[in-house]
PDB file of C-alpha atoms in Angstrom:
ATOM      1  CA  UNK A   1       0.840   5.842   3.884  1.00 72.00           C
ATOM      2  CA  UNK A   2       1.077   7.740   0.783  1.00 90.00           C
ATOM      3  CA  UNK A   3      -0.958  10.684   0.193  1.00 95.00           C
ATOM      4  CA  UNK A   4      -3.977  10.267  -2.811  1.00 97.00           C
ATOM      5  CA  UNK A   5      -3.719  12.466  -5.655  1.00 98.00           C
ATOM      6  CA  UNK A   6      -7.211  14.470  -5.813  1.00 98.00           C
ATOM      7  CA  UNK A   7      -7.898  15.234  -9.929  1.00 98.00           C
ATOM      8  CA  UNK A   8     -10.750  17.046 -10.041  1.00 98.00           C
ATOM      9  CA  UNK A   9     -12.244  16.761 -13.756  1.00 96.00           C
ATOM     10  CA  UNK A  10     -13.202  19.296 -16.472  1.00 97.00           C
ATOM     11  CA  UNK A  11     -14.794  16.967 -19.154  1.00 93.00           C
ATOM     12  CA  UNK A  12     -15.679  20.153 -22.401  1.00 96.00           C
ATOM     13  CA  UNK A  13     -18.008  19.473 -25.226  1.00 94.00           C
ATOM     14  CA  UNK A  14     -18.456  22.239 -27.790  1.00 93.00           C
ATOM     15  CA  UNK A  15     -16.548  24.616 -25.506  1.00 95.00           C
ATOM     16  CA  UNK A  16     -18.071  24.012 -22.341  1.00 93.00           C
ATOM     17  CA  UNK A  17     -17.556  22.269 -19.186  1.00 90.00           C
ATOM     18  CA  UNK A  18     -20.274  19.314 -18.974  1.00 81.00           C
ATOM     19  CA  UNK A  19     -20.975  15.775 -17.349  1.00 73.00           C
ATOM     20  CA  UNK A  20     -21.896  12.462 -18.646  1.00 69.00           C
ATOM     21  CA  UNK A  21     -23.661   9.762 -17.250  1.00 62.00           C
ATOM     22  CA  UNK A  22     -21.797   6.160 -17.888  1.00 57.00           C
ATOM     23  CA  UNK A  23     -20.228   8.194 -20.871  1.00 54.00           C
ATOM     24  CA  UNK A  24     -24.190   8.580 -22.649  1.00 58.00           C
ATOM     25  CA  UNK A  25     -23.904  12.557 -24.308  1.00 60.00           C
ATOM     26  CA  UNK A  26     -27.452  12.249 -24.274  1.00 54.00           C
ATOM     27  CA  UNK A  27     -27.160  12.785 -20.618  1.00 56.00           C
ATOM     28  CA  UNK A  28     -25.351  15.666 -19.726  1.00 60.00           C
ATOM     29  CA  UNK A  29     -25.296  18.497 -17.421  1.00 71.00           C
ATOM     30  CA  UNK A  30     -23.438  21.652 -18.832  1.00 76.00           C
ATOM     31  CA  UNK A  31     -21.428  23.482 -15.710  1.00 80.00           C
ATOM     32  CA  UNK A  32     -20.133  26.207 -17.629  1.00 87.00           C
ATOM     33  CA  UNK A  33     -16.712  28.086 -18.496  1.00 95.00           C
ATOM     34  CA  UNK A  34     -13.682  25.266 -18.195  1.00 96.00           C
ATOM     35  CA  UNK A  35     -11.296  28.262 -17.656  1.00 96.00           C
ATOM     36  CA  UNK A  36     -13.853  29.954 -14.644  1.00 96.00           C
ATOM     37  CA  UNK A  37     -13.707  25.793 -13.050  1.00 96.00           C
ATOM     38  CA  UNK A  38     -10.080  25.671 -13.354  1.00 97.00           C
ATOM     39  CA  UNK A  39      -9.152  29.105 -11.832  1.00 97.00           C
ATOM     40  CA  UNK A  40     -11.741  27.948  -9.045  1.00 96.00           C
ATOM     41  CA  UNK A  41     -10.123  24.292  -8.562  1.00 97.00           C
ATOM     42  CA  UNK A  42      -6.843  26.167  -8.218  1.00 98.00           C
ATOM     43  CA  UNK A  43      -8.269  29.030  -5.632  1.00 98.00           C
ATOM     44  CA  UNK A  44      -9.221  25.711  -3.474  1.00 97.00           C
ATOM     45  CA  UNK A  45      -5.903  24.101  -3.428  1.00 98.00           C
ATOM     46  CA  UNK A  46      -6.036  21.775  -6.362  1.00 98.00           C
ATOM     47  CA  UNK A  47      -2.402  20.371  -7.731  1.00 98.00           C
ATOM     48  CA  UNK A  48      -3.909  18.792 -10.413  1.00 98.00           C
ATOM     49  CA  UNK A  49      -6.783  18.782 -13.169  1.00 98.00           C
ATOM     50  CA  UNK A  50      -7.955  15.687 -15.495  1.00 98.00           C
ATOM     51  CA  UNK A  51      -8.949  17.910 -18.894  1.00 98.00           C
ATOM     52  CA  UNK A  52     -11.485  15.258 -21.258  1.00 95.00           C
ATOM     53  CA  UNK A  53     -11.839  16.524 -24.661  1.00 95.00           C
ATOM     54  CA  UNK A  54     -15.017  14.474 -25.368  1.00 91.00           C
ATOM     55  CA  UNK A  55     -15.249  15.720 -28.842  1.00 92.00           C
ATOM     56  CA  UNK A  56     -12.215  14.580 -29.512  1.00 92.00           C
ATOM     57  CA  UNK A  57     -13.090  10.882 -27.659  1.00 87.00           C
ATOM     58  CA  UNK A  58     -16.052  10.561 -29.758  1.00 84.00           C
ATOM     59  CA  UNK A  59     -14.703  11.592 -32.918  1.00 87.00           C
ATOM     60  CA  UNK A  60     -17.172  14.928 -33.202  1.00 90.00           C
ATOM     61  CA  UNK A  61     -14.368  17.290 -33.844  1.00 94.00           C
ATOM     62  CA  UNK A  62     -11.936  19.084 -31.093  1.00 94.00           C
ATOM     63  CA  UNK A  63     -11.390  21.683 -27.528  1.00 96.00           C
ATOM     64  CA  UNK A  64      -8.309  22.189 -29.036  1.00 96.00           C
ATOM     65  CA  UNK A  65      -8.105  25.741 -28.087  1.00 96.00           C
ATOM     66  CA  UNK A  66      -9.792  26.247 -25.272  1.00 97.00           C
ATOM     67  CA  UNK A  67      -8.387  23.309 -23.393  1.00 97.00           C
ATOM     68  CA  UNK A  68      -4.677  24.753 -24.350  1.00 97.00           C
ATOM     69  CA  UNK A  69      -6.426  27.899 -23.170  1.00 98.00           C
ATOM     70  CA  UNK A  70      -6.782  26.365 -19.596  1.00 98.00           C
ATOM     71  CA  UNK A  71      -3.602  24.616 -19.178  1.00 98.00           C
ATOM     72  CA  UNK A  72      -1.759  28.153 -19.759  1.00 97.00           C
ATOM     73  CA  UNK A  73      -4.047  29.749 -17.351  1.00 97.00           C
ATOM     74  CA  UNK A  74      -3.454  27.651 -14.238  1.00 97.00           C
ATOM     75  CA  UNK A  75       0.173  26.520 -12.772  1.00 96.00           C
ATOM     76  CA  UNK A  76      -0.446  23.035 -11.414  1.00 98.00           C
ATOM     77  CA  UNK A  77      -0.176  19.458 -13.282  1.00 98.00           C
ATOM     78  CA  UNK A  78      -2.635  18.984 -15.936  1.00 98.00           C
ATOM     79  CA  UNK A  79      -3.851  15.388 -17.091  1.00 98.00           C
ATOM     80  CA  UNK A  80      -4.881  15.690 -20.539  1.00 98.00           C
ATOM     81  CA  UNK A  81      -7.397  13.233 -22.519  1.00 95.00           C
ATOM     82  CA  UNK A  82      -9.294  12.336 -25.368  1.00 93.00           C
ATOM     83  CA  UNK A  83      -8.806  11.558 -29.467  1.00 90.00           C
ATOM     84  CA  UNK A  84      -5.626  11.299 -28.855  1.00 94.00           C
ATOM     85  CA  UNK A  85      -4.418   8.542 -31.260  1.00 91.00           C
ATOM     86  CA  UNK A  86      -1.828   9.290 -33.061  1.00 93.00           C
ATOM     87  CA  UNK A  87       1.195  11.195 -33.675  1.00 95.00           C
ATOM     88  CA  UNK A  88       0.012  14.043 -34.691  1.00 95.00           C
ATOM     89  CA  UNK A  89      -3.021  14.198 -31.820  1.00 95.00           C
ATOM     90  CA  UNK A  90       0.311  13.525 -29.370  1.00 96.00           C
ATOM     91  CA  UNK A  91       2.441  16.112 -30.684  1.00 96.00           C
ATOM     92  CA  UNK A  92      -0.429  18.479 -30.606  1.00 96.00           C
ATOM     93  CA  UNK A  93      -1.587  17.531 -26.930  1.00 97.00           C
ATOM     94  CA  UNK A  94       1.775  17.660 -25.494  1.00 96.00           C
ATOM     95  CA  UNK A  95       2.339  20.978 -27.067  1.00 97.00           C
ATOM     96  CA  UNK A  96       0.078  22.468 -24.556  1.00 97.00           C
ATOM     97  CA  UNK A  97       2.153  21.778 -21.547  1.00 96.00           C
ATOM     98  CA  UNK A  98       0.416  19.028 -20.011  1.00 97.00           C
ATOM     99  CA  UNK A  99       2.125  17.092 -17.392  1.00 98.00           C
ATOM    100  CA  UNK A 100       0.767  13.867 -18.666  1.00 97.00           C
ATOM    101  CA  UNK A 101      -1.224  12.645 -21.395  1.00 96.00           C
ATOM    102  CA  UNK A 102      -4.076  10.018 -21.088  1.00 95.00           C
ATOM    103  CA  UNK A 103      -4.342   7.205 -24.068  1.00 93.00           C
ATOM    104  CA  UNK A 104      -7.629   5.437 -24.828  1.00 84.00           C
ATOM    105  CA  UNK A 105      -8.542   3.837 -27.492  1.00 78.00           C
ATOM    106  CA  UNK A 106      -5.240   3.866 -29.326  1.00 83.00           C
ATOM    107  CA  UNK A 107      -3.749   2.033 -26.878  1.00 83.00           C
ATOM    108  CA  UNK A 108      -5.851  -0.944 -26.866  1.00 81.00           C
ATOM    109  CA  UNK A 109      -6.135  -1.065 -30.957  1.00 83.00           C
ATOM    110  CA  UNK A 110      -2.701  -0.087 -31.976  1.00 87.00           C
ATOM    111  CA  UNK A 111       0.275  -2.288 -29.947  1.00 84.00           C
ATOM    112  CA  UNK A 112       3.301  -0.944 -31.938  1.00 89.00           C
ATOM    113  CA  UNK A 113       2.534   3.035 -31.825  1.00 92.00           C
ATOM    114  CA  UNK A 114       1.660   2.895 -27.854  1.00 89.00           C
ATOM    115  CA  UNK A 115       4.554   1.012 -27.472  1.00 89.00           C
ATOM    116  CA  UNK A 116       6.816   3.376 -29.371  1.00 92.00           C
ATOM    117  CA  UNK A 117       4.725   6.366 -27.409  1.00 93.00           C
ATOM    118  CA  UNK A 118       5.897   4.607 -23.985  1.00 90.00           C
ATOM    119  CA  UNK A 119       9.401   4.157 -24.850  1.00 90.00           C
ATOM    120  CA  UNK A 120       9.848   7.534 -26.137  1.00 93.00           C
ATOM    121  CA  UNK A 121       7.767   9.704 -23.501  1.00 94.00           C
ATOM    122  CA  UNK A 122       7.720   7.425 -20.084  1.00 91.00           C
ATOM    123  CA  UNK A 123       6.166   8.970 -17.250  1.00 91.00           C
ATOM    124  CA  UNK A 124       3.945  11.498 -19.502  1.00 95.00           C
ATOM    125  CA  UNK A 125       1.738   8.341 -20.594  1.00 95.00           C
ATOM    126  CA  UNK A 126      -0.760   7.264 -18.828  1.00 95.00           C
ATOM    127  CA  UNK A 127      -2.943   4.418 -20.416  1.00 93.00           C
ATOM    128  CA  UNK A 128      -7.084   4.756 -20.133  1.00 92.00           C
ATOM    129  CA  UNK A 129      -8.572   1.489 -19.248  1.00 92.00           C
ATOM    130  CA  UNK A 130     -12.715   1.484 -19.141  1.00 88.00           C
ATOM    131  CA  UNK A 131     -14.604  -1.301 -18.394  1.00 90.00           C
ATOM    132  CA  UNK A 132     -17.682  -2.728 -17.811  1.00 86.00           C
ATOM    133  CA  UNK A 133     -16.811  -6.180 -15.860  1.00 82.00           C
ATOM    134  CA  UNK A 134     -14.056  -7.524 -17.532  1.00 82.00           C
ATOM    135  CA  UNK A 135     -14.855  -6.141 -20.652  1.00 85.00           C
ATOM    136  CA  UNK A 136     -12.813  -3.013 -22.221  1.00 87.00           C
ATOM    137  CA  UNK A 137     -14.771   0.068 -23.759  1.00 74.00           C
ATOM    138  CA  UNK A 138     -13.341   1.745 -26.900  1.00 61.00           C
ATOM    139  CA  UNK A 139     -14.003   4.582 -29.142  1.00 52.00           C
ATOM    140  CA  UNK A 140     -15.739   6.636 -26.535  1.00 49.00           C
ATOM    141  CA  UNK A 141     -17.122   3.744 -24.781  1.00 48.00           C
ATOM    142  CA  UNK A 142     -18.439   2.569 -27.981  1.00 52.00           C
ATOM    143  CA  UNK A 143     -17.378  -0.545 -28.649  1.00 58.00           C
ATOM    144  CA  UNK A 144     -15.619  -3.276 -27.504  1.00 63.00           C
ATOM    145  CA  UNK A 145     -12.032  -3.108 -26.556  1.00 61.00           C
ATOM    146  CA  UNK A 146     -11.145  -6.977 -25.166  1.00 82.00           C
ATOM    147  CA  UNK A 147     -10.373  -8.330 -21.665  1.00 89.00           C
ATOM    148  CA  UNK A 148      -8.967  -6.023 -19.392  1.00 92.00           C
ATOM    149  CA  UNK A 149      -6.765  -8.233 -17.534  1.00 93.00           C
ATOM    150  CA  UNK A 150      -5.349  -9.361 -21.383  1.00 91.00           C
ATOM    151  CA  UNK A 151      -4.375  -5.594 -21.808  1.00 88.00           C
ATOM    152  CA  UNK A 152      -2.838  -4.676 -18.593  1.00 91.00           C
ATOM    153  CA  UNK A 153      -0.155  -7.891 -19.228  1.00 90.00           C
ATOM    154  CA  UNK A 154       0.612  -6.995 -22.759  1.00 86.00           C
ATOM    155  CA  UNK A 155       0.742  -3.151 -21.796  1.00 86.00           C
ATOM    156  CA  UNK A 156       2.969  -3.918 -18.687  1.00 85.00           C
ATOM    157  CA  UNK A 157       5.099  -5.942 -21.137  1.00 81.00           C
ATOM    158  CA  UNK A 158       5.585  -2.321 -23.127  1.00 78.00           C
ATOM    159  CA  UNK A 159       6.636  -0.921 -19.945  1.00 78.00           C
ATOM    160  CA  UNK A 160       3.736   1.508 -19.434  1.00 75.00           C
ATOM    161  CA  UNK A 161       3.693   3.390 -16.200  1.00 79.00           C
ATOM    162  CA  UNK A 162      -0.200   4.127 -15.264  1.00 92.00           C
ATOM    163  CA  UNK A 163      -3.341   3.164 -15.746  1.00 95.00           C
ATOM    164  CA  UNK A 164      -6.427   5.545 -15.370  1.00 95.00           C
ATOM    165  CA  UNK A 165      -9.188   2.645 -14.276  1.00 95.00           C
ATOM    166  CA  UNK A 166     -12.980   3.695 -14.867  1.00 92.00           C
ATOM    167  CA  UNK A 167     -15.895   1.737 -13.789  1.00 90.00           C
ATOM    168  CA  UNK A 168     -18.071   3.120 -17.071  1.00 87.00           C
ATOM    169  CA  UNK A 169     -21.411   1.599 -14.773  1.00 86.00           C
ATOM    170  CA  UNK A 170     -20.517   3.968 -11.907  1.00 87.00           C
ATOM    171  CA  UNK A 171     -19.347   7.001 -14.013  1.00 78.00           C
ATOM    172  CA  UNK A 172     -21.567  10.001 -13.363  1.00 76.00           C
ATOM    173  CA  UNK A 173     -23.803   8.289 -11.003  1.00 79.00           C
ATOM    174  CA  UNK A 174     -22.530   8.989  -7.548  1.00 85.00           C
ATOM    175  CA  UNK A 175     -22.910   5.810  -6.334  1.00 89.00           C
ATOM    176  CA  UNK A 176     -19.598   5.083  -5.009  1.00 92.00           C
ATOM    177  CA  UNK A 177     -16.470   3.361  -6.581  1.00 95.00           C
ATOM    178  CA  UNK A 178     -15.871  -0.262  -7.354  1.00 95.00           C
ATOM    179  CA  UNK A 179     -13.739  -1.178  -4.755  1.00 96.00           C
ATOM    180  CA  UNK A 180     -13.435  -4.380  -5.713  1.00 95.00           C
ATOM    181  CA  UNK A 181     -12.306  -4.197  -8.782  1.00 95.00           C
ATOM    182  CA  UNK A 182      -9.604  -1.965  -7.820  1.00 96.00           C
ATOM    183  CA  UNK A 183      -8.579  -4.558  -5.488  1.00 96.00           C
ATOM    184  CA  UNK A 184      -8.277  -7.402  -7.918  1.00 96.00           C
ATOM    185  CA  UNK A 185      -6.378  -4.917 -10.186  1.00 96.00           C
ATOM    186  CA  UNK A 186      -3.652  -3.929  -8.205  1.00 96.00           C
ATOM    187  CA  UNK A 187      -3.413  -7.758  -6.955  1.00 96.00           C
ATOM    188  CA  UNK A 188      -2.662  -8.097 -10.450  1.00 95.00           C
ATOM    189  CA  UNK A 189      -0.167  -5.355 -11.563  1.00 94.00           C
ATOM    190  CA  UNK A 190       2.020  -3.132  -9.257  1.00 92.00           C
ATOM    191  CA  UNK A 191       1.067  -0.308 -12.011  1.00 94.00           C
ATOM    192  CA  UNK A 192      -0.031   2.954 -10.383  1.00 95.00           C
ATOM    193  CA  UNK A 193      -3.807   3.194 -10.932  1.00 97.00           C
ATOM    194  CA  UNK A 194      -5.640   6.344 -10.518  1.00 98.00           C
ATOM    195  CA  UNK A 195      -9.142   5.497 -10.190  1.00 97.00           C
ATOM    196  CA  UNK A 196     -12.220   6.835 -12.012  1.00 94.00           C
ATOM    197  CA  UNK A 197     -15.654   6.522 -11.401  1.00 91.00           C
ATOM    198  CA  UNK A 198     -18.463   6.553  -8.995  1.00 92.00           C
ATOM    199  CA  UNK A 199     -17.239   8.921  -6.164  1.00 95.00           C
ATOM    200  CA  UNK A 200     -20.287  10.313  -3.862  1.00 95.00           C
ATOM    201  CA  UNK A 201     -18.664  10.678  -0.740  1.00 97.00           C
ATOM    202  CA  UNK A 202     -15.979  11.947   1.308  1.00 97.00           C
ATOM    203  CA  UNK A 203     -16.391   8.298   2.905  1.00 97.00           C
ATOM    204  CA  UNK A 204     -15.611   7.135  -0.739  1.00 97.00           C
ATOM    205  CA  UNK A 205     -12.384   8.982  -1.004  1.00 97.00           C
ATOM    206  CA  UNK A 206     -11.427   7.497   2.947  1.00 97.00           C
ATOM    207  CA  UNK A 207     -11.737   4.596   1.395  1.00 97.00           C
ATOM    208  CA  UNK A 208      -9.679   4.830  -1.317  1.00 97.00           C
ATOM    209  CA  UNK A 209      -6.864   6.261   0.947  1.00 97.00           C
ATOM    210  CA  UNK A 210      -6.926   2.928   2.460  1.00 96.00           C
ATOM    211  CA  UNK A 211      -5.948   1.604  -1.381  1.00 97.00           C
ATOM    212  CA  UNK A 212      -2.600   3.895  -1.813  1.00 97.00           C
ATOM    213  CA  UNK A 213      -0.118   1.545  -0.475  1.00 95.00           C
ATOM    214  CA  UNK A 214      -1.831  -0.915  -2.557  1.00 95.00           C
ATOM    215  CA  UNK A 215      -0.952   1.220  -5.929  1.00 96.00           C
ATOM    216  CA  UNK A 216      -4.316   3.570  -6.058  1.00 98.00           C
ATOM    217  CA  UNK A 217      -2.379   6.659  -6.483  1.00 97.00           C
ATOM    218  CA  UNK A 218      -5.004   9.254  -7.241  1.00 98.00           C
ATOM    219  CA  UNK A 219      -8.418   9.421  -8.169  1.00 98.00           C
ATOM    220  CA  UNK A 220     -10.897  11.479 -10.568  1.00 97.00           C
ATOM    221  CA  UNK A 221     -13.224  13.340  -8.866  1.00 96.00           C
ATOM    222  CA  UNK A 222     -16.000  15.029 -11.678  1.00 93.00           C
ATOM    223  CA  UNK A 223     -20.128  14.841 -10.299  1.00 90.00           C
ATOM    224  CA  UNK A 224     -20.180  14.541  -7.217  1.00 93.00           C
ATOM    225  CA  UNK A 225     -17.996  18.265  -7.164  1.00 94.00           C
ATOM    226  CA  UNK A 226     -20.528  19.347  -8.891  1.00 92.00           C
ATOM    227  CA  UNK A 227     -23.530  18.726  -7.619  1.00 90.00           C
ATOM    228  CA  UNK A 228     -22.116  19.921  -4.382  1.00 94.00           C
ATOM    229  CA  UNK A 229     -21.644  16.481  -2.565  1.00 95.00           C
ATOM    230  CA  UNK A 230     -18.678  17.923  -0.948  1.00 96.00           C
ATOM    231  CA  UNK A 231     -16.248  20.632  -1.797  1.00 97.00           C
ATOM    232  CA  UNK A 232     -12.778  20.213  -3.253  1.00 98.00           C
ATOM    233  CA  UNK A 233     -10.966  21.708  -0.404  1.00 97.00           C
ATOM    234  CA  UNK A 234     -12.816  18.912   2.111  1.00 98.00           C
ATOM    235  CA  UNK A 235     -11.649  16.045  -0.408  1.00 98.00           C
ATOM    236  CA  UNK A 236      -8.116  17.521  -0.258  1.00 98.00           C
ATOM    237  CA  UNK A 237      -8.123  17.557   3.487  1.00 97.00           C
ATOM    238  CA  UNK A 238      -9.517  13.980   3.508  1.00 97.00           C
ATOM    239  CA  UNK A 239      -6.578  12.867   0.981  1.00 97.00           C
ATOM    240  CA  UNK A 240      -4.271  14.312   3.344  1.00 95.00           C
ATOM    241  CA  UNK A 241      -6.093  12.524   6.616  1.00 91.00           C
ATOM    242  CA  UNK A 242      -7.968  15.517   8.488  1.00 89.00           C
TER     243      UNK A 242
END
């Protein structure tokens, strides 16, 4: 059985390191420095980070610098997101040395340039795919971005190589991820999914070991490390089986 990739997230509004709840910034939890969280996810054994500009999603300006600031400070794989959505935003994001760059809303309103992006970068894209049932999220989860199930065929027809599947009704509220749905996914595409959304419990993360042969490949870990559910180095040894 393959092991799960554990990304533990660093979502940063106006410089700091904060939480949403189902993607709502009027609730939020501020968790301070994003550099001081990285350096610690790194001290406990992380080998990668999921970095959310959610200025950026939500079209309120930019982390520009200080999420460059943490991908130079740490030496694992960064996944980077948010407002990035065109070529300049890609250029720009990939300048910092990210392993791999996370797509959103571009992806789901402009065919052609994702296309082009996939072709030309590969591996480094991964595609963001939110939902609420069926039903895509855009624009910072504000608006309606189609069927998902009509997206993943026309993306897998571009050749993408990963999705990053959130469950927007389980985001932030620790109360567990949608199992199903990442069931009927991966019945549906043999695109690597990392999942997103809903993780309370190390029994949460068992379970989604049980998913890797089935294409879960990692998942995003944000509130529940925070609020102390469990700490990163017992999700790690749970990835690994211990």
């Amino acid at each position: 059985m393959k092991i799960l990739d554990i990304l533990p997230a660093i979502d940063v509004k106006e410089g700091s390191a904060i939480r949403l709840v189902q993607g709502e910034l009027d609730k939020q939890s501020k968790y301070g420095n994003p550099l001081e969280i990285a350096a610690e996810f790194v001290a406990a054994g992380a080998s990668w980070i999921h970095l959310v500009d959610l200025d950026a999603a939500f079209g309120l300006g930019n982390n520009f610098e200080v999420l460059a600031s943490v991908i130079k400070s740490v030496d694992i794989k960064i996944e980077l997101s948010g407002g990035i959505r065109d070529d300049e935003s890609l250029e720009r994001a990939l300048s910092t040395g990210c392993t791999r760059i996370n797509l959103g809303t571009a992806a789901l309103e402009q065919e052609e340039w994702t296309e082009s992006v996939i072709k030309k970068h590969g591996d480094k894209i991964a595609v963001g795919l939110d939902v609420r049932g069926r039903e895509l999220s855009a624009r910072g989860w504000t608006k309606s971005g189609g069927d998902l199930f009509e997206a993943i065929t026309r993306l897998f027809k571009a050749g993408h190589a990963r999705y990053v599947l959130t469950d927007i009704t389980r985001d932030g509220t620790l109360t567990g991820p949608n199992l199903e749905l990442l069931k009927e996914v991966t019945s549906f595409t043999k695109t690597p999914i990392v999942a997103s959304g809903g993780i309370s419990s190390l029994t949460d993360v068992k379970a989604l070991t049980q998913l890797t042969n089935q294409g879960v490949e990692g998942v995003i870990i944000g509130k529940a490390l925070y609020a102390g559910a469990f700490t990163l180095a017992q999700v790690l040894a749970t990835a690994r089986g211990e």
